[in-house]
PDB file of C-alpha atoms and ligand atoms in Angstrom:
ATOM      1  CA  UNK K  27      17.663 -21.485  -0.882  1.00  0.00           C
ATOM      2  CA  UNK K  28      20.772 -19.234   0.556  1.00  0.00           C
ATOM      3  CA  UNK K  29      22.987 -18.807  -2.149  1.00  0.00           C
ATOM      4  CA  UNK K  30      26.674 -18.038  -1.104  1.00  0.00           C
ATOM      5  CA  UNK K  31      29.228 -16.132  -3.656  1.00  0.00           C
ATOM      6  CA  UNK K  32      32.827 -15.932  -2.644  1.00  0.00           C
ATOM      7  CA  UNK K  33      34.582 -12.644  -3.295  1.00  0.00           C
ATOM      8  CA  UNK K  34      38.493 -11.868  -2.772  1.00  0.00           C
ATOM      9  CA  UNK K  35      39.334  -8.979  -0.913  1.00  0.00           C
ATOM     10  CA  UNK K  36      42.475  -7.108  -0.143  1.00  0.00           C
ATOM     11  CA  UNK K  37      42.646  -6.519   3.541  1.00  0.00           C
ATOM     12  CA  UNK K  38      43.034  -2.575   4.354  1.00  0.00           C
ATOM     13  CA  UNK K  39      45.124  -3.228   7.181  1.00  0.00           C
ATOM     14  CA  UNK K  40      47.920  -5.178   5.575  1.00  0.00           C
ATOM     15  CA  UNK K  41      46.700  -5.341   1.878  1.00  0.00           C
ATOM     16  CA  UNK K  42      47.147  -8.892   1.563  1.00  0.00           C
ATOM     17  CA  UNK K  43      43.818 -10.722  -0.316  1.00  0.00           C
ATOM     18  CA  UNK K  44      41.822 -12.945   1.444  1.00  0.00           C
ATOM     19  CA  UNK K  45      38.448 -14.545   0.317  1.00  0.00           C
ATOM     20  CA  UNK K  46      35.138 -13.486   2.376  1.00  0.00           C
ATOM     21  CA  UNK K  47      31.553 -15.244   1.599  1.00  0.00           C
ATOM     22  CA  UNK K  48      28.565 -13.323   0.653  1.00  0.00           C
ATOM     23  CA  UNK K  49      25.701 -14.154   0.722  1.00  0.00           C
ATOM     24  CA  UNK K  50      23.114 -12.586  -1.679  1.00  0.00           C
ATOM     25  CA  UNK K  51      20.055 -14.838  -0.586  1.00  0.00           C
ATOM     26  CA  UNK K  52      19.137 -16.102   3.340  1.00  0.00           C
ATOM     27  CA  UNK K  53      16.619 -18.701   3.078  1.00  0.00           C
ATOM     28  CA  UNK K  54      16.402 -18.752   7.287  1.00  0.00           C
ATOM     29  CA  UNK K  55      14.244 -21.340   7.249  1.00  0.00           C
ATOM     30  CA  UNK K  56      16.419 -23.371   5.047  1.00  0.00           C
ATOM     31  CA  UNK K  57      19.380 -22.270   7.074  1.00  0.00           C
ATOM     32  CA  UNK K  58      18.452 -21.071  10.873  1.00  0.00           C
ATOM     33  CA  UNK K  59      21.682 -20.779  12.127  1.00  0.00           C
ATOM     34  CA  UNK K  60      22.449 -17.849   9.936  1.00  0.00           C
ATOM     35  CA  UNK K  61      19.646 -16.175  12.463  1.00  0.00           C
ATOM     36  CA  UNK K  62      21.793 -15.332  14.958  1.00  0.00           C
ATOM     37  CA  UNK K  63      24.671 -14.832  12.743  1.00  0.00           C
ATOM     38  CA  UNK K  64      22.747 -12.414  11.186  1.00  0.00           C
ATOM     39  CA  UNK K  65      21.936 -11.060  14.564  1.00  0.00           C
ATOM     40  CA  UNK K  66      25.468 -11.083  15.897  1.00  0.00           C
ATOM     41  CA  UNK K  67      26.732  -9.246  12.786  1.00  0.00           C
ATOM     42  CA  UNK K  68      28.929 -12.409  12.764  1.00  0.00           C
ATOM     43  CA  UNK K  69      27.707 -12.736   8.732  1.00  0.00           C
ATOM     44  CA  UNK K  70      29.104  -9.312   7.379  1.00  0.00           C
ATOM     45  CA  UNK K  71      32.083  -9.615   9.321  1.00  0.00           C
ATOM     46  CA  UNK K  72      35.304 -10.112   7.185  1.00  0.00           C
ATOM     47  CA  UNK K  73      38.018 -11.087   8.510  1.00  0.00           C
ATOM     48  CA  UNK K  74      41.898 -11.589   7.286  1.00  0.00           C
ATOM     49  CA  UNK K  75      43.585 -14.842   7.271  1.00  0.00           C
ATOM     50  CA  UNK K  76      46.676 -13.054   7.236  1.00  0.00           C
ATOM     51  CA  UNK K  77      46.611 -10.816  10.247  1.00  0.00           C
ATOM     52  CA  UNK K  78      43.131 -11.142  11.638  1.00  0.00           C
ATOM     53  CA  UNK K  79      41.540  -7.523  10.839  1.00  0.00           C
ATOM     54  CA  UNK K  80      38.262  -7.269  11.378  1.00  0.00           C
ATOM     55  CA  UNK K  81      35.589  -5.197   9.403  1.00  0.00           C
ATOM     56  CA  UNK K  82      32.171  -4.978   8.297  1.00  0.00           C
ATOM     57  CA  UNK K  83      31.400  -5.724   4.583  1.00  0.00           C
ATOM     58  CA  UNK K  84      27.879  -4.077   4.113  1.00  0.00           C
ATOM     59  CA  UNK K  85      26.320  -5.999   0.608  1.00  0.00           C
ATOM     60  CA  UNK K  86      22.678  -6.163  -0.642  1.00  0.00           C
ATOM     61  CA  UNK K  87      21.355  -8.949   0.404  1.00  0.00           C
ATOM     62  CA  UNK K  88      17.820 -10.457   0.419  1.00  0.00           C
ATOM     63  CA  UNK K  89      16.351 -12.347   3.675  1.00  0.00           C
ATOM     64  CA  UNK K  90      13.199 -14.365   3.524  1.00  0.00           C
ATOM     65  CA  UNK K  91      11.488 -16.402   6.083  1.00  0.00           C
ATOM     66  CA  UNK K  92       9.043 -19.145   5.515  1.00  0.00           C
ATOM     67  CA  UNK K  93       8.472 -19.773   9.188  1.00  0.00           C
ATOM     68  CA  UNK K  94       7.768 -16.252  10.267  1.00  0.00           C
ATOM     69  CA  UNK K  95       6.036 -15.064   6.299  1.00  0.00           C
ATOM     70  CA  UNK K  96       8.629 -12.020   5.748  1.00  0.00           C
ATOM     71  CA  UNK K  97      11.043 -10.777   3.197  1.00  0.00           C
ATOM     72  CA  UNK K  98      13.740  -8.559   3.715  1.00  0.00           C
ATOM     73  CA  UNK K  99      14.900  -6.502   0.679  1.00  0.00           C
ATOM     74  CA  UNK K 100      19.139  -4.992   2.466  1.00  0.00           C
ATOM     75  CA  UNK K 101      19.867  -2.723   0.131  1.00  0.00           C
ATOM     76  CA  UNK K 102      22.915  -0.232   1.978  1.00  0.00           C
ATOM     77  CA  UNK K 103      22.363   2.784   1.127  1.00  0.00           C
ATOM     78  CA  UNK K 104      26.127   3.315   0.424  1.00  0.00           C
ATOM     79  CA  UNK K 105      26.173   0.471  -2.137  1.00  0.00           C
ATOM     80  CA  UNK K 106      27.354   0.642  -5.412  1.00  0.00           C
ATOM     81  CA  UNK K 107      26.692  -3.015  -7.145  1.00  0.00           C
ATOM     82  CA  UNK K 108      23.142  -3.209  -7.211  1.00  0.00           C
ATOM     83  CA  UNK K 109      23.829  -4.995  -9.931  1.00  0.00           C
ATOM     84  CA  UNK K 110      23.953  -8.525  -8.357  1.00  0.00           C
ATOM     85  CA  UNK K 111      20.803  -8.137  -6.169  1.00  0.00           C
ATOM     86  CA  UNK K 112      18.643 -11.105  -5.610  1.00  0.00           C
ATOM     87  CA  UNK K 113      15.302  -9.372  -5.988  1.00  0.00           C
ATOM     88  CA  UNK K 114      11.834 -10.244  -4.945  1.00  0.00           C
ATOM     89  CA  UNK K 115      10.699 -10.996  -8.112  1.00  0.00           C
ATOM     90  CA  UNK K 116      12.761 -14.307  -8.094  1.00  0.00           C
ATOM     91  CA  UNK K 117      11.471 -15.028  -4.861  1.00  0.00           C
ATOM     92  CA  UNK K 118       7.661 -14.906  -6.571  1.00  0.00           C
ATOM     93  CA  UNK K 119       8.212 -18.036  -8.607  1.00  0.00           C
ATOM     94  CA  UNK K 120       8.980 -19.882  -5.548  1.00  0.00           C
ATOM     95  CA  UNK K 121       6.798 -18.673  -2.945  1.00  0.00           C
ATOM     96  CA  UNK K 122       3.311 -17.398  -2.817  1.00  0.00           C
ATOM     97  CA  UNK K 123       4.330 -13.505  -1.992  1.00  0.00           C
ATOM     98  CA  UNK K 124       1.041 -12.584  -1.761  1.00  0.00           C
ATOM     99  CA  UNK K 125       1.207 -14.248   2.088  1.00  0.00           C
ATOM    100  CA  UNK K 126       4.299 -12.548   2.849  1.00  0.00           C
ATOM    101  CA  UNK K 127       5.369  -8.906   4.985  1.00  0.00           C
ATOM    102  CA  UNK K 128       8.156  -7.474   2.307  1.00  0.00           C
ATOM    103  CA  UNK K 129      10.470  -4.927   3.814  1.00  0.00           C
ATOM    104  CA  UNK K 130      13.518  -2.631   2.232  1.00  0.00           C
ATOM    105  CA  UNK K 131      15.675  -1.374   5.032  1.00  0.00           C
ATOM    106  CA  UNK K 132      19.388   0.738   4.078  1.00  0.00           C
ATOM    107  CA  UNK K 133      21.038   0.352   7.017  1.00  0.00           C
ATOM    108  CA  UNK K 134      22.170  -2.382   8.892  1.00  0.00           C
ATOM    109  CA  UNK K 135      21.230  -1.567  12.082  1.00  0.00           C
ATOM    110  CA  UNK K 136      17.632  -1.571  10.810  1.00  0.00           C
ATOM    111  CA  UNK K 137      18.067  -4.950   8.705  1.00  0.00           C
ATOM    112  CA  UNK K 138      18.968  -6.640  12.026  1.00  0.00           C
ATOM    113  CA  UNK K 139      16.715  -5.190  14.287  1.00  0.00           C
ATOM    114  CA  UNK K 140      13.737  -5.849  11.547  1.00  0.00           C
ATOM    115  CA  UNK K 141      15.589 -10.051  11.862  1.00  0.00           C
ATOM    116  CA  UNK K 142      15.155  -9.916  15.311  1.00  0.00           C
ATOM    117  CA  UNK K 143      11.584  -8.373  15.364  1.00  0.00           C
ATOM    118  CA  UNK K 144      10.378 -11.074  12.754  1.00  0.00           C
ATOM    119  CA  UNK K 145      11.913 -13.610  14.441  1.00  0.00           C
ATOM    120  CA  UNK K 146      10.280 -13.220  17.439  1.00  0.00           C
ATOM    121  CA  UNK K 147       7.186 -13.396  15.957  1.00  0.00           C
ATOM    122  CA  UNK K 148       5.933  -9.972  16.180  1.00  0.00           C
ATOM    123  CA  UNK K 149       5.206  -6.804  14.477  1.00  0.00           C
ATOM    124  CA  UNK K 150       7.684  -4.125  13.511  1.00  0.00           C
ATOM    125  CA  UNK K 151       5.220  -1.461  12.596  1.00  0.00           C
ATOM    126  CA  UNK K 152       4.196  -1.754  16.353  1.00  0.00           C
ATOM    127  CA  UNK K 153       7.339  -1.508  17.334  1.00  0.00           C
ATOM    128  CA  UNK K 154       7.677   1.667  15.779  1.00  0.00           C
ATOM    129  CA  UNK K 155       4.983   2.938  16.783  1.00  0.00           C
ATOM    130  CA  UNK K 156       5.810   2.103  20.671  1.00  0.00           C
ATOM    131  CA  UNK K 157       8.995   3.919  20.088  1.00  0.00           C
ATOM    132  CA  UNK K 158       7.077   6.836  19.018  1.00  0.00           C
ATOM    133  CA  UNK K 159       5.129   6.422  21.848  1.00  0.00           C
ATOM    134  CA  UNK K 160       7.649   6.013  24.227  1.00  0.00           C
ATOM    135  CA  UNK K 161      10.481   8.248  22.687  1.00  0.00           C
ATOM    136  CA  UNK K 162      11.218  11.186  25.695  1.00  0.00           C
ATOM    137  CA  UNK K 163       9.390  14.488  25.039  1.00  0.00           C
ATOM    138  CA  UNK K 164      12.354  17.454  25.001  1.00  0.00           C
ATOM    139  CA  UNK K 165      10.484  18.460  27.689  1.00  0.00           C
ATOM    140  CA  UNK K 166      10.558  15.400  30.024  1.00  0.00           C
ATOM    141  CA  UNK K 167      14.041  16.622  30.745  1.00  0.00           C
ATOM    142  CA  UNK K 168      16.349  13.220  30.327  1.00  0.00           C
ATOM    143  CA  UNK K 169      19.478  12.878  31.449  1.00  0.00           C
ATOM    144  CA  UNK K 170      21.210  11.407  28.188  1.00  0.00           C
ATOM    145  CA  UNK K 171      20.850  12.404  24.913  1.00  0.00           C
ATOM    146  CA  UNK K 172      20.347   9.989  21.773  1.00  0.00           C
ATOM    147  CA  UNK K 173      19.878   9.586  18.189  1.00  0.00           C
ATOM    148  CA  UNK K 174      17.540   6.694  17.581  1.00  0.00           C
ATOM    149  CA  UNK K 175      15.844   3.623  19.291  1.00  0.00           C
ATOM    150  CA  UNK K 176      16.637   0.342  18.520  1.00  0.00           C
ATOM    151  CA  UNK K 177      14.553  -3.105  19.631  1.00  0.00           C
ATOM    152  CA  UNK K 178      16.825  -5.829  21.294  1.00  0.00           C
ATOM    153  CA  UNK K 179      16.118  -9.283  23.012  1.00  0.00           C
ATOM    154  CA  UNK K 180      17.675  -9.309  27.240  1.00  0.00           C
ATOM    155  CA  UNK K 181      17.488 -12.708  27.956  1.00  0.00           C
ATOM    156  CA  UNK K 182      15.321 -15.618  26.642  1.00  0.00           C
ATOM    157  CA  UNK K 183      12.034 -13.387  27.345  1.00  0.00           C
ATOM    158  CA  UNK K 184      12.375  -9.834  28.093  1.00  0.00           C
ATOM    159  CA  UNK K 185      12.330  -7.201  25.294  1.00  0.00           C
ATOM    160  CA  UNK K 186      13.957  -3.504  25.552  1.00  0.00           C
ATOM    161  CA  UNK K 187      14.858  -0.616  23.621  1.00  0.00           C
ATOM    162  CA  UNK K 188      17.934   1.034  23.506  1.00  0.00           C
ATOM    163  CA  UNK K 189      18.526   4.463  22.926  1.00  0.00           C
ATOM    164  CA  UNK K 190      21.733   4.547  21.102  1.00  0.00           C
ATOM    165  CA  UNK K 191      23.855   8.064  20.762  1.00  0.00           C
ATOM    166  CA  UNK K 192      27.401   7.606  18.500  1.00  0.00           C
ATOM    167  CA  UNK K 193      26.826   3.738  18.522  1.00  0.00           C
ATOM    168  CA  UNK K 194      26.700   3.306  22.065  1.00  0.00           C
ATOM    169  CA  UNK K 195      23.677   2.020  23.928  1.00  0.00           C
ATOM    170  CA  UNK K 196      23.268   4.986  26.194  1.00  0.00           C
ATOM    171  CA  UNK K 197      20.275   3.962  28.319  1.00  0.00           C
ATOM    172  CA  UNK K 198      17.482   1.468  27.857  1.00  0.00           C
ATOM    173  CA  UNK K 199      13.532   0.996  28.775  1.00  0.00           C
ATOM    174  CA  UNK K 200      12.066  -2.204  29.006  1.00  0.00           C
ATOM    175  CA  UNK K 201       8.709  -3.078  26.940  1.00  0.00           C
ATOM    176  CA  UNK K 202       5.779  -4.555  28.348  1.00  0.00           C
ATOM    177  CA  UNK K 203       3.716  -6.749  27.170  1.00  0.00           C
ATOM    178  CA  UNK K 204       0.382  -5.040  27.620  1.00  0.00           C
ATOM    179  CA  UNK K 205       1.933  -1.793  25.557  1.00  0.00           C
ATOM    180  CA  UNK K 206       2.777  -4.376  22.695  1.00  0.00           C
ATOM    181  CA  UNK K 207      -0.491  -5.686  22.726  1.00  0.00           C
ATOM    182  CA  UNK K 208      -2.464  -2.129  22.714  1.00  0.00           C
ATOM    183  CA  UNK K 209       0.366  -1.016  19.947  1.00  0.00           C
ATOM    184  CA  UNK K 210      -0.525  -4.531  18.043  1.00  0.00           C
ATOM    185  CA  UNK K 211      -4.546  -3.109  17.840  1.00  0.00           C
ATOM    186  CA  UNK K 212      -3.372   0.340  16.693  1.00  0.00           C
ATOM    187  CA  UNK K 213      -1.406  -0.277  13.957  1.00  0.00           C
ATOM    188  CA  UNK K 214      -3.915  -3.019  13.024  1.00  0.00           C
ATOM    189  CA  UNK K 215      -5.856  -0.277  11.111  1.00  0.00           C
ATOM    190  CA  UNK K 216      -2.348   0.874   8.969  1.00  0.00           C
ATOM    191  CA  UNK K 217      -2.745  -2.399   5.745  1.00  0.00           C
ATOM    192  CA  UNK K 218       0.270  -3.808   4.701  1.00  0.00           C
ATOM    193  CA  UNK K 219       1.408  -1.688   1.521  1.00  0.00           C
ATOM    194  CA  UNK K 220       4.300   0.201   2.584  1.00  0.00           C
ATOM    195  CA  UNK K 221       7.672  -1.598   2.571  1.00  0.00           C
ATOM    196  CA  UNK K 222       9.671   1.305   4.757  1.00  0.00           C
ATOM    197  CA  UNK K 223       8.371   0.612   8.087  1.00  0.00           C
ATOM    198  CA  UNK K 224      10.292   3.469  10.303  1.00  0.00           C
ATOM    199  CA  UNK K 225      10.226   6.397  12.423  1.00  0.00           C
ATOM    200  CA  UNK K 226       9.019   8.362   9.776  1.00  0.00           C
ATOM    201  CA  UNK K 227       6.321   5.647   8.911  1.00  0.00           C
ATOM    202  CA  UNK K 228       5.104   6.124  12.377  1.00  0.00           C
ATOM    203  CA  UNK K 229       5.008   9.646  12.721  1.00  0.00           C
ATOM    204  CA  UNK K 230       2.505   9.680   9.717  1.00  0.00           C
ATOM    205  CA  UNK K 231       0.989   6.389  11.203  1.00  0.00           C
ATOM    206  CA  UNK K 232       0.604   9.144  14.422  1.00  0.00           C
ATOM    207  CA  UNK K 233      -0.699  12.089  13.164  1.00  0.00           C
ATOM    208  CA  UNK K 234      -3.020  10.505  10.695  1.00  0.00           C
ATOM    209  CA  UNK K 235      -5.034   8.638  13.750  1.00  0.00           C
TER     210      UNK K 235
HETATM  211 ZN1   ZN B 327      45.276  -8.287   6.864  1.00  0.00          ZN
END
């Protein structure tokens, strides 16, 4: 079940204290409109009853989804309380892991992106593996520069990736089906014992095949 845990905060634009929720477990299934809070960045939003500052609280958190099989280990990178992480290993009473895709993403770009991947019912390592597909050669000479790729949702049914440079969405490419599909078979091949599915992942995915 999602397990909240209320924390006090002093606000860093006026220093008055307000309270902000945590939550240290997301039991989606339990709970599906934390989904597209999650999404939104709506749940790691604080935001001062006093005079209405907003920021991002990053926490550890752990995700799982009954509907979809996955488990999502947050763990920011820039975290200091590890102390108060649900782990997986309380999950295993519960649930039969065994069935399950476990992930451990650091950032929470990544954490929401893998939300919105798992949610849709498909696979993130061949989404990363279309992004290393389709990431521009240095010599296809674009017109924008960026830093990473991130999968998104347009609409109720379209899917695109958007090159982001500085936290801005610079330019985007929409994904086909059929590229899915062929990326699906590929990565078929890769077993399921890695829990850091990324770029990285995929260049070794790459050069391996
Ligand atoms: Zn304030």
């Amino acid at each position: 079940m999602t397990s909240i845990f209320i924390s006090s905060l002093n606000c860093p634009s006026c220093g008055e204290v307000s309270s902000f929720e945590r939550y240290d477990r997301i039991d989606v299934s339990k709970t599906p409109q934390f989904r597209t809070s999650l999404i939104d960045w709506e749940l790691f939003k604080f935001t001062c009853s006093h005079c209405g500052h907003q920021i991002i609280i990053d926490y550890p958190t752990l995700y799982v989804d009954e509907e979809n099989k996955v488990i999502i280990q947050y763990l920011p990178s820039n975290c200091s309380d590890l102390g108060s992480v649900s782990s997986i290993k309380k999950v295993a009473v519960e649930l039969d892991i065994s069935k399950y895709k476990y992930r451990v993403v650091t950032n929470l770009e990544d954490f929401v992106e893998k939300v919105q991947i798992f949610s849709e019912g498909m696979d993130d390592k061949a989404i990363e593996f279309m992004k290393y597909l389709k990431s521009p050669n240095e010599d296809e000479d674009i017109m924008f520069s960026y830093e990473h790729m991130v999968f998104t949702k347009e609409g109720s049914v379209a899917y695109q990736f958007m090159f982001i440079n500085q936290k801005e969405a610079v330019a985007s490419l929409n994904i086909s089906r059929e590229l899915y599909l062929e990326s699906l078979e590929e990565v078929a091949e890769a077993g399921d014992s890695e829990y850091v599915i990324d770029n990285g992942w995929a260049e070794r995915f790459a050069c391996q095949g």
